[in-house]
mmCIF file of N, CA and C in Angstrom:
data_model
loop_
_atom_site.group_PDB
_atom_site.id
_atom_site.type_symbol
_atom_site.label_atom_id
_atom_site.label_comp_id
_atom_site.label_asym_id
_atom_site.label_seq_id
_atom_site.Cartn_x
_atom_site.Cartn_y
_atom_site.Cartn_z
ATOM 1 N N MET A 1 0.448 -1.256 0.040
ATOM 2 C CA MET A 1 0.017 0.071 -0.019
ATOM 3 C C MET A 1 0.774 1.378 0.360
ATOM 4 N N ALA A 2 0.232 2.398 -0.677
ATOM 5 C CA ALA A 2 1.272 3.386 -1.217
ATOM 6 C C ALA A 2 0.903 4.418 0.468
ATOM 7 N N GLN A 3 2.375 4.791 0.888
ATOM 8 C CA GLN A 3 2.706 5.821 1.965
ATOM 9 C C GLN A 3 1.947 6.759 1.822
ATOM 10 N N PRO A 4 0.924 8.231 1.487
ATOM 11 C CA PRO A 4 1.063 9.288 1.057
ATOM 12 C C PRO A 4 1.534 10.575 1.880
ATOM 13 N N CYS A 5 1.608 10.201 2.836
ATOM 14 C CA CYS A 5 2.486 10.909 3.909
ATOM 15 C C CYS A 5 3.542 10.825 4.275
ATOM 16 N N HIS A 6 4.984 11.016 4.958
ATOM 17 C CA HIS A 6 5.709 10.877 5.969
ATOM 18 C C HIS A 6 4.968 11.019 6.903
ATOM 19 N N PRO A 7 5.133 9.655 8.242
ATOM 20 C CA PRO A 7 5.005 10.039 9.169
ATOM 21 C C PRO A 7 5.725 11.897 9.654
ATOM 22 N N ARG A 8 6.321 12.108 9.695
ATOM 23 C CA ARG A 8 6.542 13.234 10.695
ATOM 24 C C ARG A 8 6.017 14.995 9.574
ATOM 25 N N THR A 9 5.662 14.449 8.812
ATOM 26 C CA THR A 9 4.215 15.126 8.805
ATOM 27 C C THR A 9 3.548 15.539 9.757
ATOM 28 N N PHE A 10 2.941 14.110 9.767
ATOM 29 C CA PHE A 10 1.827 14.422 11.367
ATOM 30 C C PHE A 10 2.422 14.661 12.654
ATOM 31 N N ARG A 11 3.378 14.764 12.888
ATOM 32 C CA ARG A 11 4.291 15.144 13.991
ATOM 33 C C ARG A 11 4.847 16.610 14.297
ATOM 34 N N LEU A 12 4.703 16.774 12.745
ATOM 35 C CA LEU A 12 4.510 18.436 12.982
ATOM 36 C C LEU A 12 3.245 19.358 12.940
ATOM 37 N N GLY A 13 2.334 18.460 13.357
ATOM 38 C CA GLY A 13 1.052 18.936 13.067
ATOM 39 C C GLY A 13 0.153 19.285 12.038
ATOM 40 N N ILE A 14 1.464 19.255 10.577
ATOM 41 C CA ILE A 14 0.355 19.384 9.206
ATOM 42 C C ILE A 14 -1.006 18.065 9.161
ATOM 43 N N THR A 15 -2.269 19.013 9.014
ATOM 44 C CA THR A 15 -2.891 18.300 8.025
ATOM 45 C C THR A 15 -3.175 17.536 6.625
ATOM 46 N N VAL A 16 -3.192 16.684 6.140
ATOM 47 C CA VAL A 16 -3.505 16.935 4.665
ATOM 48 C C VAL A 16 -4.468 16.294 3.881
ATOM 49 N N ILE A 17 -4.985 16.847 3.198
ATOM 50 C CA ILE A 17 -6.080 15.841 2.443
ATOM 51 C C ILE A 17 -6.038 15.238 1.595
ATOM 52 N N ILE A 18 -6.876 14.487 0.965
ATOM 53 C CA ILE A 18 -6.458 13.713 -0.227
ATOM 54 C C ILE A 18 -7.911 13.467 -0.739
ATOM 55 N N THR A 19 -7.587 14.012 -1.898
ATOM 56 C CA THR A 19 -8.798 13.718 -3.299
ATOM 57 C C THR A 19 -9.152 12.675 -3.002
ATOM 58 N N SER A 20 -9.848 12.012 -4.074
ATOM 59 C CA SER A 20 -10.870 10.809 -4.791
ATOM 60 C C SER A 20 -10.769 10.512 -5.589
ATOM 61 N N GLY A 21 -10.419 9.837 -6.492
ATOM 62 C CA GLY A 21 -10.870 9.523 -7.944
ATOM 63 C C GLY A 21 -9.503 8.439 -8.015
ATOM 64 N N VAL A 22 -9.733 8.527 -9.642
ATOM 65 C CA VAL A 22 -8.673 7.578 -10.239
ATOM 66 C C VAL A 22 -7.164 7.897 -10.319
ATOM 67 N N VAL A 23 -6.149 6.733 -9.796
ATOM 68 C CA VAL A 23 -4.978 7.366 -10.022
ATOM 69 C C VAL A 23 -4.204 6.617 -11.357
ATOM 70 N N ARG A 24 -3.951 7.389 -11.596
ATOM 71 C CA ARG A 24 -2.480 7.517 -13.144
ATOM 72 C C ARG A 24 -1.369 6.634 -12.858
ATOM 73 N N PRO A 25 -1.495 5.302 -13.113
ATOM 74 C CA PRO A 25 -0.235 4.500 -12.857
ATOM 75 C C PRO A 25 0.983 5.680 -13.514
ATOM 76 N N LEU A 26 1.132 5.805 -14.906
ATOM 77 C CA LEU A 26 1.415 6.960 -15.147
ATOM 78 C C LEU A 26 2.670 7.758 -14.307
ATOM 79 N N ASP A 27 1.843 8.364 -14.089
ATOM 80 C CA ASP A 27 3.035 9.890 -13.344
ATOM 81 C C ASP A 27 2.293 10.200 -11.386
ATOM 82 N N GLY A 28 0.682 9.392 -11.871
ATOM 83 C CA GLY A 28 0.202 9.430 -10.226
ATOM 84 C C GLY A 28 -0.626 10.217 -9.950
ATOM 85 N N GLY A 29 -1.457 11.002 -10.858
ATOM 86 C CA GLY A 29 -1.866 12.381 -11.349
ATOM 87 C C GLY A 29 -3.357 11.151 -10.842
ATOM 88 N N VAL A 30 -4.121 12.487 -10.072
ATOM 89 C CA VAL A 30 -5.506 11.787 -9.583
ATOM 90 C C VAL A 30 -6.688 12.636 -10.393
ATOM 91 N N THR A 31 -6.934 12.059 -11.235
ATOM 92 C CA THR A 31 -8.306 12.758 -12.009
ATOM 93 C C THR A 31 -9.968 12.019 -11.532
ATOM 94 N N GLY A 32 -10.444 12.249 -12.641
ATOM 95 C CA GLY A 32 -11.623 12.151 -12.642
ATOM 96 C C GLY A 32 -12.593 12.854 -11.961
ATOM 97 N N VAL A 33 -13.760 12.435 -12.457
ATOM 98 C CA VAL A 33 -15.261 13.199 -11.788
ATOM 99 C C VAL A 33 -15.197 13.326 -10.014
ATOM 100 N N ALA A 34 -14.844 12.561 -9.555
ATOM 101 C CA ALA A 34 -14.523 12.596 -8.501
ATOM 102 C C ALA A 34 -13.942 13.471 -7.725
ATOM 103 N N THR A 35 -12.831 13.714 -8.450
ATOM 104 C CA THR A 35 -11.890 14.435 -8.112
ATOM 105 C C THR A 35 -12.210 16.093 -8.338
ATOM 106 N N VAL A 36 -12.932 16.074 -9.271
ATOM 107 C CA VAL A 36 -13.381 17.453 -9.589
ATOM 108 C C VAL A 36 -14.989 17.400 -8.691
ATOM 109 N N ASP A 37 -15.506 16.606 -7.969
ATOM 110 C CA ASP A 37 -16.708 16.761 -7.299
ATOM 111 C C ASP A 37 -15.703 16.995 -5.825
ATOM 112 N N PHE A 38 -14.482 17.114 -5.647
ATOM 113 C CA PHE A 38 -13.611 16.907 -4.116
ATOM 114 C C PHE A 38 -13.865 18.153 -4.243
ATOM 115 N N ILE A 39 -12.820 18.831 -5.296
ATOM 116 C CA ILE A 39 -12.087 20.180 -5.496
ATOM 117 C C ILE A 39 -13.007 21.124 -5.091
ATOM 118 N N ASN A 40 -14.500 20.899 -5.844
ATOM 119 C CA ASN A 40 -15.711 21.754 -6.063
ATOM 120 C C ASN A 40 -16.112 22.438 -4.523
ATOM 121 N N GLN A 41 -15.945 21.338 -3.660
ATOM 122 C CA GLN A 41 -15.883 21.876 -1.953
ATOM 123 C C GLN A 41 -15.322 22.670 -1.546
ATOM 124 N N PHE A 42 -14.242 23.152 -2.123
ATOM 125 C CA PHE A 42 -13.268 23.898 -1.130
ATOM 126 C C PHE A 42 -12.702 25.463 -2.134
ATOM 127 N N LYS A 43 -12.518 26.102 -1.506
ATOM 128 C CA LYS A 43 -12.198 27.300 -1.750
ATOM 129 C C LYS A 43 -10.596 27.694 -1.292
ATOM 130 N N VAL A 44 -9.223 27.892 -2.300
ATOM 131 C CA VAL A 44 -8.387 27.736 -1.932
ATOM 132 C C VAL A 44 -7.496 29.907 -2.202
ATOM 133 N N ASP A 45 -6.951 29.679 -1.655
ATOM 134 C CA ASP A 45 -5.885 30.768 -1.879
ATOM 135 C C ASP A 45 -5.621 31.161 -3.134
ATOM 136 N N TYR A 46 -4.699 29.383 -3.458
ATOM 137 C CA TYR A 46 -3.423 30.170 -4.571
ATOM 138 C C TYR A 46 -4.422 28.629 -5.453
ATOM 139 N N ALA A 47 -4.011 28.419 -6.842
ATOM 140 C CA ALA A 47 -3.795 27.350 -7.483
ATOM 141 C C ALA A 47 -2.438 27.523 -8.667
ATOM 142 N N VAL A 48 -1.589 26.607 -8.773
ATOM 143 C CA VAL A 48 -0.060 26.833 -9.404
ATOM 144 C C VAL A 48 -0.602 25.228 -10.183
ATOM 145 N N LEU A 49 -0.770 25.853 -11.485
ATOM 146 C CA LEU A 49 -1.029 25.273 -12.667
ATOM 147 C C LEU A 49 0.383 25.318 -13.598
ATOM 148 N N SER A 50 0.148 24.570 -14.869
ATOM 149 C CA SER A 50 0.845 24.346 -15.662
ATOM 150 C C SER A 50 0.285 23.175 -16.659
ATOM 151 N N THR A 51 0.124 23.422 -18.264
ATOM 152 C CA THR A 51 0.336 23.305 -19.504
ATOM 153 C C THR A 51 0.951 22.318 -20.294
ATOM 154 N N HIS A 52 0.331 21.827 -21.266
ATOM 155 C CA HIS A 52 1.275 21.845 -22.305
ATOM 156 C C HIS A 52 1.883 22.087 -23.312
ATOM 157 N N GLY A 53 0.824 23.060 -23.960
ATOM 158 C CA GLY A 53 0.683 23.666 -24.834
ATOM 159 C C GLY A 53 0.286 25.531 -23.955
ATOM 160 N N VAL A 54 0.871 26.408 -25.279
ATOM 161 C CA VAL A 54 0.245 27.981 -25.221
ATOM 162 C C VAL A 54 0.114 28.477 -26.655
ATOM 163 N N GLU A 55 -0.970 28.532 -27.468
ATOM 164 C CA GLU A 55 -1.042 29.648 -28.643
ATOM 165 C C GLU A 55 -0.716 30.258 -28.481
ATOM 166 N N GLY A 56 -0.582 30.777 -30.243
ATOM 167 C CA GLY A 56 -0.619 32.086 -30.042
ATOM 168 C C GLY A 56 -1.551 33.461 -29.526
ATOM 169 N N ASP A 57 -2.687 33.066 -29.268
ATOM 170 C CA ASP A 57 -3.961 33.853 -28.836
ATOM 171 C C ASP A 57 -4.185 33.345 -27.781
ATOM 172 N N GLY A 58 -3.296 33.024 -26.639
ATOM 173 C CA GLY A 58 -3.165 32.529 -25.765
ATOM 174 C C GLY A 58 -3.979 31.380 -25.008
ATOM 175 N N SER A 59 -4.679 30.679 -25.832
ATOM 176 C CA SER A 59 -5.262 29.053 -25.334
ATOM 177 C C SER A 59 -4.361 28.552 -24.726
ATOM 178 N N LEU A 60 -4.943 28.060 -23.642
ATOM 179 C CA LEU A 60 -4.488 26.966 -23.449
ATOM 180 C C LEU A 60 -4.370 25.167 -23.454
ATOM 181 N N LEU A 61 -3.440 24.833 -23.665
ATOM 182 C CA LEU A 61 -4.202 23.533 -24.337
ATOM 183 C C LEU A 61 -3.312 22.568 -23.630
ATOM 184 N N ASP A 62 -4.103 20.848 -23.611
ATOM 185 C CA ASP A 62 -3.077 20.002 -23.245
ATOM 186 C C ASP A 62 -3.580 18.785 -23.617
ATOM 187 N N TYR A 63 -3.751 17.547 -23.508
ATOM 188 C CA TYR A 63 -3.753 16.285 -24.202
ATOM 189 C C TYR A 63 -4.798 15.470 -23.732
ATOM 190 N N ASP A 64 -4.841 14.945 -21.959
ATOM 191 C CA ASP A 64 -5.912 14.657 -21.405
ATOM 192 C C ASP A 64 -7.126 15.344 -20.672
ATOM 193 N N TYR A 65 -8.154 15.288 -21.250
ATOM 194 C CA TYR A 65 -9.679 15.879 -21.037
ATOM 195 C C TYR A 65 -9.724 15.906 -19.233
ATOM 196 N N LYS A 66 -9.511 14.891 -19.004
ATOM 197 C CA LYS A 66 -9.863 14.364 -17.883
ATOM 198 C C LYS A 66 -9.028 14.735 -16.233
ATOM 199 N N GLU A 67 -7.531 15.010 -16.663
ATOM 200 C CA GLU A 67 -6.779 16.327 -15.934
ATOM 201 C C GLU A 67 -6.905 17.810 -16.969
ATOM 202 N N VAL A 68 -7.224 17.742 -17.869
ATOM 203 C CA VAL A 68 -7.981 18.910 -17.831
ATOM 204 C C VAL A 68 -9.512 19.703 -17.155
ATOM 205 N N SER A 69 -10.530 18.546 -17.018
ATOM 206 C CA SER A 69 -11.405 18.926 -16.019
ATOM 207 C C SER A 69 -10.558 19.383 -14.083
ATOM 208 N N VAL A 70 -9.930 18.591 -13.990
ATOM 209 C CA VAL A 70 -9.307 18.906 -12.721
ATOM 210 C C VAL A 70 -8.490 20.412 -12.869
ATOM 211 N N MET A 71 -8.055 20.293 -13.577
ATOM 212 C CA MET A 71 -7.197 21.927 -13.363
ATOM 213 C C MET A 71 -8.507 23.136 -13.894
ATOM 214 N N GLN A 72 -8.984 22.365 -14.310
ATOM 215 C CA GLN A 72 -10.401 24.231 -14.498
ATOM 216 C C GLN A 72 -11.073 24.032 -13.093
ATOM 217 N N ALA A 73 -11.325 23.177 -12.502
ATOM 218 C CA ALA A 73 -12.047 23.058 -11.629
ATOM 219 C C ALA A 73 -10.888 23.633 -10.229
ATOM 220 N N MET A 74 -9.455 23.419 -10.293
ATOM 221 C CA MET A 74 -8.626 23.846 -9.554
ATOM 222 C C MET A 74 -8.606 25.794 -9.650
ATOM 223 N N MET A 75 -9.081 25.505 -10.907
ATOM 224 C CA MET A 75 -8.771 27.441 -11.229
ATOM 225 C C MET A 75 -10.928 28.435 -10.725
ATOM 226 N N ALA A 76 -11.213 27.641 -11.489
ATOM 227 C CA ALA A 76 -12.503 28.036 -10.879
ATOM 228 C C ALA A 76 -12.613 28.162 -9.276
ATOM 229 N N ASN A 77 -11.747 27.677 -8.133
ATOM 230 C CA ASN A 77 -11.675 27.688 -6.481
ATOM 231 C C ASN A 77 -11.455 28.310 -6.309
ATOM 232 N N ALA A 78 -10.334 29.325 -7.064
ATOM 233 C CA ALA A 78 -8.406 30.010 -6.463
ATOM 234 C C ALA A 78 -8.854 31.597 -6.845
ATOM 235 N N ARG A 79 -8.821 31.855 -5.149
ATOM 236 C CA ARG A 79 -8.805 33.349 -5.424
ATOM 237 C C ARG A 79 -7.665 33.990 -6.930
ATOM 238 N N VAL A 80 -6.488 33.340 -6.844
ATOM 239 C CA VAL A 80 -5.241 33.699 -7.168
ATOM 240 C C VAL A 80 -4.857 32.535 -7.369
ATOM 241 N N ARG A 81 -4.194 32.891 -9.189
ATOM 242 C CA ARG A 81 -4.260 31.501 -10.479
ATOM 243 C C ARG A 81 -2.876 31.614 -10.470
ATOM 244 N N PHE A 82 -1.554 30.863 -10.173
ATOM 245 C CA PHE A 82 -0.724 31.411 -11.344
ATOM 246 C C PHE A 82 -0.275 29.729 -12.285
ATOM 247 N N LEU A 83 0.429 30.507 -13.321
ATOM 248 C CA LEU A 83 0.561 29.293 -14.571
ATOM 249 C C LEU A 83 2.560 29.461 -15.160
ATOM 250 N N GLY A 84 2.336 28.322 -14.703
ATOM 251 C CA GLY A 84 4.130 28.105 -14.582
ATOM 252 C C GLY A 84 4.536 27.708 -16.321
ATOM 253 N N VAL A 85 5.305 27.937 -16.893
ATOM 254 C CA VAL A 85 5.563 27.064 -18.360
ATOM 255 C C VAL A 85 7.160 27.971 -18.849
ATOM 256 N N ASP A 86 7.654 26.402 -19.603
ATOM 257 C CA ASP A 86 8.945 27.403 -19.643
ATOM 258 C C ASP A 86 8.396 27.791 -20.759
ATOM 259 N N HIS A 87 9.994 28.008 -21.687
ATOM 260 C CA HIS A 87 9.627 28.792 -23.355
ATOM 261 C C HIS A 87 9.029 27.591 -24.301
ATOM 262 N N SER A 88 8.938 26.485 -24.030
ATOM 263 C CA SER A 88 9.046 25.761 -24.824
ATOM 264 C C SER A 88 7.374 24.921 -24.906
ATOM 265 N N LYS A 89 6.965 25.482 -23.981
ATOM 266 C CA LYS A 89 5.334 25.008 -23.607
ATOM 267 C C LYS A 89 4.995 26.298 -25.136
ATOM 268 N N PHE A 90 4.615 27.672 -24.998
ATOM 269 C CA PHE A 90 4.979 28.837 -26.201
ATOM 270 C C PHE A 90 4.775 27.817 -27.450
ATOM 271 N N GLN A 91 5.417 27.052 -27.813
ATOM 272 C CA GLN A 91 5.742 26.773 -29.004
ATOM 273 C C GLN A 91 4.769 25.088 -29.501
ATOM 274 N N SER A 92 4.407 24.333 -28.896
ATOM 275 C CA SER A 92 3.568 23.696 -28.759
ATOM 276 C C SER A 92 1.899 23.612 -28.343
ATOM 277 N N HIS A 93 1.490 22.461 -29.379
ATOM 278 C CA HIS A 93 0.204 22.061 -29.336
ATOM 279 C C HIS A 93 -0.373 21.298 -28.572
ATOM 280 N N ALA A 94 -1.717 20.763 -28.322
ATOM 281 C CA ALA A 94 -2.496 20.067 -27.844
ATOM 282 C C ALA A 94 -3.890 20.017 -28.218
ATOM 283 N N LEU A 95 -4.672 19.367 -27.967
ATOM 284 C CA LEU A 95 -6.024 18.609 -28.455
ATOM 285 C C LEU A 95 -7.109 19.408 -27.282
ATOM 286 N N VAL A 96 -6.972 19.572 -26.362
ATOM 287 C CA VAL A 96 -8.107 19.479 -25.600
ATOM 288 C C VAL A 96 -7.675 21.028 -24.581
ATOM 289 N N ARG A 97 -8.808 22.520 -24.614
ATOM 290 C CA ARG A 97 -8.749 23.331 -24.659
ATOM 291 C C ARG A 97 -9.278 23.509 -22.530
ATOM 292 N N LEU A 98 -7.864 24.395 -21.932
ATOM 293 C CA LEU A 98 -8.190 23.990 -20.506
ATOM 294 C C LEU A 98 -8.716 25.841 -20.131
ATOM 295 N N GLY A 99 -8.319 26.402 -21.166
ATOM 296 C CA GLY A 99 -9.153 28.123 -21.176
ATOM 297 C C GLY A 99 -7.739 28.925 -21.414
ATOM 298 N N ASP A 100 -7.742 30.502 -21.081
ATOM 299 C CA ASP A 100 -6.667 30.996 -21.758
ATOM 300 C C ASP A 100 -5.893 31.682 -20.624
ATOM 301 N N ILE A 101 -4.490 31.963 -21.415
ATOM 302 C CA ILE A 101 -3.583 32.544 -20.382
ATOM 303 C C ILE A 101 -4.138 33.988 -19.314
ATOM 304 N N THR A 102 -5.019 34.439 -20.155
ATOM 305 C CA THR A 102 -5.932 35.761 -19.501
ATOM 306 C C THR A 102 -6.246 35.143 -17.997
ATOM 307 N N ASP A 103 -6.560 33.892 -18.119
ATOM 308 C CA ASP A 103 -7.439 32.954 -16.759
ATOM 309 C C ASP A 103 -6.795 33.475 -15.528
ATOM 310 N N PHE A 104 -5.028 33.696 -15.425
ATOM 311 C CA PHE A 104 -4.503 33.746 -14.889
ATOM 312 C C PHE A 104 -3.399 34.828 -14.109
ATOM 313 N N ASP A 105 -3.357 34.750 -12.681
ATOM 314 C CA ASP A 105 -2.933 36.541 -12.022
ATOM 315 C C ASP A 105 -1.535 36.587 -12.967
ATOM 316 N N ARG A 106 -1.142 35.479 -12.742
ATOM 317 C CA ARG A 106 0.744 35.644 -12.702
ATOM 318 C C ARG A 106 1.051 34.207 -13.709
ATOM 319 N N VAL A 107 2.512 34.740 -14.619
ATOM 320 C CA VAL A 107 2.838 34.055 -15.577
ATOM 321 C C VAL A 107 4.001 33.461 -15.346
ATOM 322 N N PHE A 108 4.875 32.536 -14.902
ATOM 323 C CA PHE A 108 6.126 31.967 -14.523
ATOM 324 C C PHE A 108 6.513 31.066 -15.435
ATOM 325 N N THR A 109 7.264 31.625 -16.469
ATOM 326 C CA THR A 109 8.495 31.324 -17.256
ATOM 327 C C THR A 109 10.137 31.198 -16.981
ATOM 328 N N ASP A 110 10.943 30.585 -17.805
ATOM 329 C CA ASP A 110 11.630 30.910 -18.270
ATOM 330 C C ASP A 110 12.699 31.818 -19.082
ATOM 331 N N ARG A 111 11.719 32.393 -19.869
ATOM 332 C CA ARG A 111 12.380 33.311 -20.751
ATOM 333 C C ARG A 111 11.088 34.031 -21.475
ATOM 334 N N ALA A 112 11.611 35.386 -21.247
ATOM 335 C CA ALA A 112 10.194 36.558 -22.205
ATOM 336 C C ALA A 112 9.436 35.809 -23.125
ATOM 337 N N PRO A 113 7.920 35.839 -22.943
ATOM 338 C CA PRO A 113 7.060 35.824 -24.089
ATOM 339 C C PRO A 113 7.055 36.702 -25.412
ATOM 340 N N ASP A 114 6.785 35.999 -26.481
ATOM 341 C CA ASP A 114 6.998 37.210 -27.320
ATOM 342 C C ASP A 114 7.142 38.648 -27.697
ATOM 343 N N GLY A 115 7.144 39.366 -28.297
ATOM 344 C CA GLY A 115 6.039 40.446 -28.405
ATOM 345 C C GLY A 115 4.769 40.331 -28.088
ATOM 346 N N GLU A 116 3.906 39.338 -29.351
ATOM 347 C CA GLU A 116 2.052 39.471 -28.983
ATOM 348 C C GLU A 116 2.205 39.349 -27.946
ATOM 349 N N MET A 117 2.046 38.249 -27.830
ATOM 350 C CA MET A 117 2.375 37.633 -26.107
ATOM 351 C C MET A 117 2.424 38.454 -24.772
ATOM 352 N N GLN A 118 3.397 39.108 -24.995
ATOM 353 C CA GLN A 118 3.355 40.092 -23.484
ATOM 354 C C GLN A 118 2.374 41.152 -24.218
ATOM 355 N N LYS A 119 1.929 41.337 -25.555
ATOM 356 C CA LYS A 119 0.801 42.242 -25.649
ATOM 357 C C LYS A 119 -0.521 42.005 -24.837
ATOM 358 N N ILE A 120 -0.569 40.370 -25.177
ATOM 359 C CA ILE A 120 -2.064 39.990 -24.182
ATOM 360 C C ILE A 120 -2.151 39.852 -23.278
ATOM 361 N N LEU A 121 -0.848 39.818 -22.635
ATOM 362 C CA LEU A 121 -1.047 39.323 -21.254
ATOM 363 C C LEU A 121 -0.994 40.812 -20.489
ATOM 364 N N THR A 122 0.208 41.878 -21.692
ATOM 365 C CA THR A 122 -0.372 43.398 -20.098
ATOM 366 C C THR A 122 -1.697 43.916 -20.296
ATOM 367 N N ALA A 123 -1.906 43.536 -22.030
ATOM 368 C CA ALA A 123 -3.612 43.463 -21.647
ATOM 369 C C ALA A 123 -4.765 43.912 -20.889
ATOM 370 N N ALA A 124 -4.437 43.093 -20.423
ATOM 371 C CA ALA A 124 -4.831 41.498 -19.449
ATOM 372 C C ALA A 124 -5.020 41.688 -18.247
ATOM 373 N N GLY A 125 -3.943 42.230 -18.271
ATOM 374 C CA GLY A 125 -3.189 42.775 -16.368
ATOM 375 C C GLY A 125 -3.020 41.659 -15.555
ATOM 376 N N VAL A 126 -2.465 40.688 -16.639
ATOM 377 C CA VAL A 126 -1.526 39.535 -16.491
ATOM 378 C C VAL A 126 -0.022 39.854 -15.859
ATOM 379 N N GLU A 127 0.642 39.828 -14.700
ATOM 380 C CA GLU A 127 1.612 40.072 -14.359
ATOM 381 C C GLU A 127 2.756 38.831 -14.974
ATOM 382 N N TRP A 128 3.488 38.832 -15.927
ATOM 383 C CA TRP A 128 4.632 37.738 -16.388
ATOM 384 C C TRP A 128 6.021 37.946 -15.551
ATOM 385 N N LEU A 129 6.311 36.666 -15.223
ATOM 386 C CA LEU A 129 8.607 36.680 -14.618
ATOM 387 C C LEU A 129 8.909 35.633 -14.899
ATOM 388 N N VAL A 130 10.206 36.044 -14.972
ATOM 389 C CA VAL A 130 10.894 35.637 -15.267
ATOM 390 C C VAL A 130 12.179 35.799 -14.216
ATOM 391 N N PRO A 131 11.756 34.243 -13.248
ATOM 392 C CA PRO A 131 13.192 34.332 -12.687
ATOM 393 C C PRO A 131 14.694 34.844 -12.678
ATOM 394 N N ASP A 132 15.323 35.778 -11.989
ATOM 395 C CA ASP A 132 16.430 36.159 -12.755
ATOM 396 C C ASP A 132 17.611 34.719 -12.290
ATOM 397 N N ILE A 133 17.998 33.644 -11.976
ATOM 398 C CA ILE A 133 18.595 32.490 -12.163
ATOM 399 C C ILE A 133 18.116 32.128 -13.779
ATOM 400 N N CYS A 134 17.044 32.457 -14.289
ATOM 401 C CA CYS A 134 16.810 31.712 -15.401
ATOM 402 C C CYS A 134 17.794 32.967 -16.346
ATOM 403 N N GLN A 135 17.462 34.050 -16.059
ATOM 404 C CA GLN A 135 17.871 35.149 -16.999
ATOM 405 C C GLN A 135 19.304 35.005 -17.185
ATOM 406 N N HIS A 136 19.967 34.731 -15.640
ATOM 407 C CA HIS A 136 21.434 34.663 -15.816
ATOM 408 C C HIS A 136 21.311 33.374 -16.597
ATOM 409 N N ALA A 137 20.799 32.410 -17.028
ATOM 410 C CA ALA A 137 21.021 30.981 -17.235
ATOM 411 C C ALA A 137 21.316 30.977 -18.884
ATOM 412 N N THR A 138 19.859 32.057 -19.350
ATOM 413 C CA THR A 138 19.873 32.064 -20.678
ATOM 414 C C THR A 138 21.052 32.919 -21.167
ATOM 415 N N GLU A 139 21.318 34.317 -20.318
ATOM 416 C CA GLU A 139 22.064 34.923 -21.257
ATOM 417 C C GLU A 139 23.949 34.906 -21.385
ATOM 418 N N THR A 140 24.447 33.815 -19.906
ATOM 419 C CA THR A 140 25.200 32.658 -20.066
ATOM 420 C C THR A 140 25.303 31.556 -21.021
ATOM 421 N N ALA A 141 24.273 30.896 -21.937
ATOM 422 C CA ALA A 141 24.329 30.145 -22.456
ATOM 423 C C ALA A 141 23.767 31.165 -24.425
ATOM 424 N N LYS A 142 24.306 32.360 -24.442
ATOM 425 C CA LYS A 142 24.435 32.994 -25.176
ATOM 426 C C LYS A 142 25.866 33.631 -25.479
ATOM 427 N N ASP A 143 26.336 33.935 -24.319
ATOM 428 C CA ASP A 143 27.435 34.602 -24.300
ATOM 429 C C ASP A 143 28.522 32.953 -24.840
ATOM 430 N N GLU A 144 28.133 31.876 -24.447
ATOM 431 C CA GLU A 144 29.023 30.928 -25.046
ATOM 432 C C GLU A 144 28.651 30.409 -26.069
ATOM 433 N N LYS A 145 27.972 30.481 -27.012
ATOM 434 C CA LYS A 145 27.915 30.348 -28.513
ATOM 435 C C LYS A 145 29.178 31.581 -29.328
#
């Protein structure tokens, strides 16, 4: 039987709530109607998500419709929504629509989005951030070429 939490967690007084649903053997993700129903019972401060692809118009896409329904429930029940995507996601496509990049409060990425995407984010009031360590790594890689 899998152990969802290390015993040390309980000694620290941390309560862990585990969603119901179907566990995917590939990556341990929990999906399905029971998971969405469970999430819909809560209102949380933050949802931190990622996705497979971001199209030029800001559409967010993924491959697994069950996972997308869970992510949509998380977005709908969060006061603040963060999206984390590396630069490769801006050139990637998938079939299932999650939502729009402008549905998020902040976007974290490893490189600045292209000019058009910056315009979309700015017009919607979405802050985009590139951590200093990512900027430094990108500059170092350019210098080495």
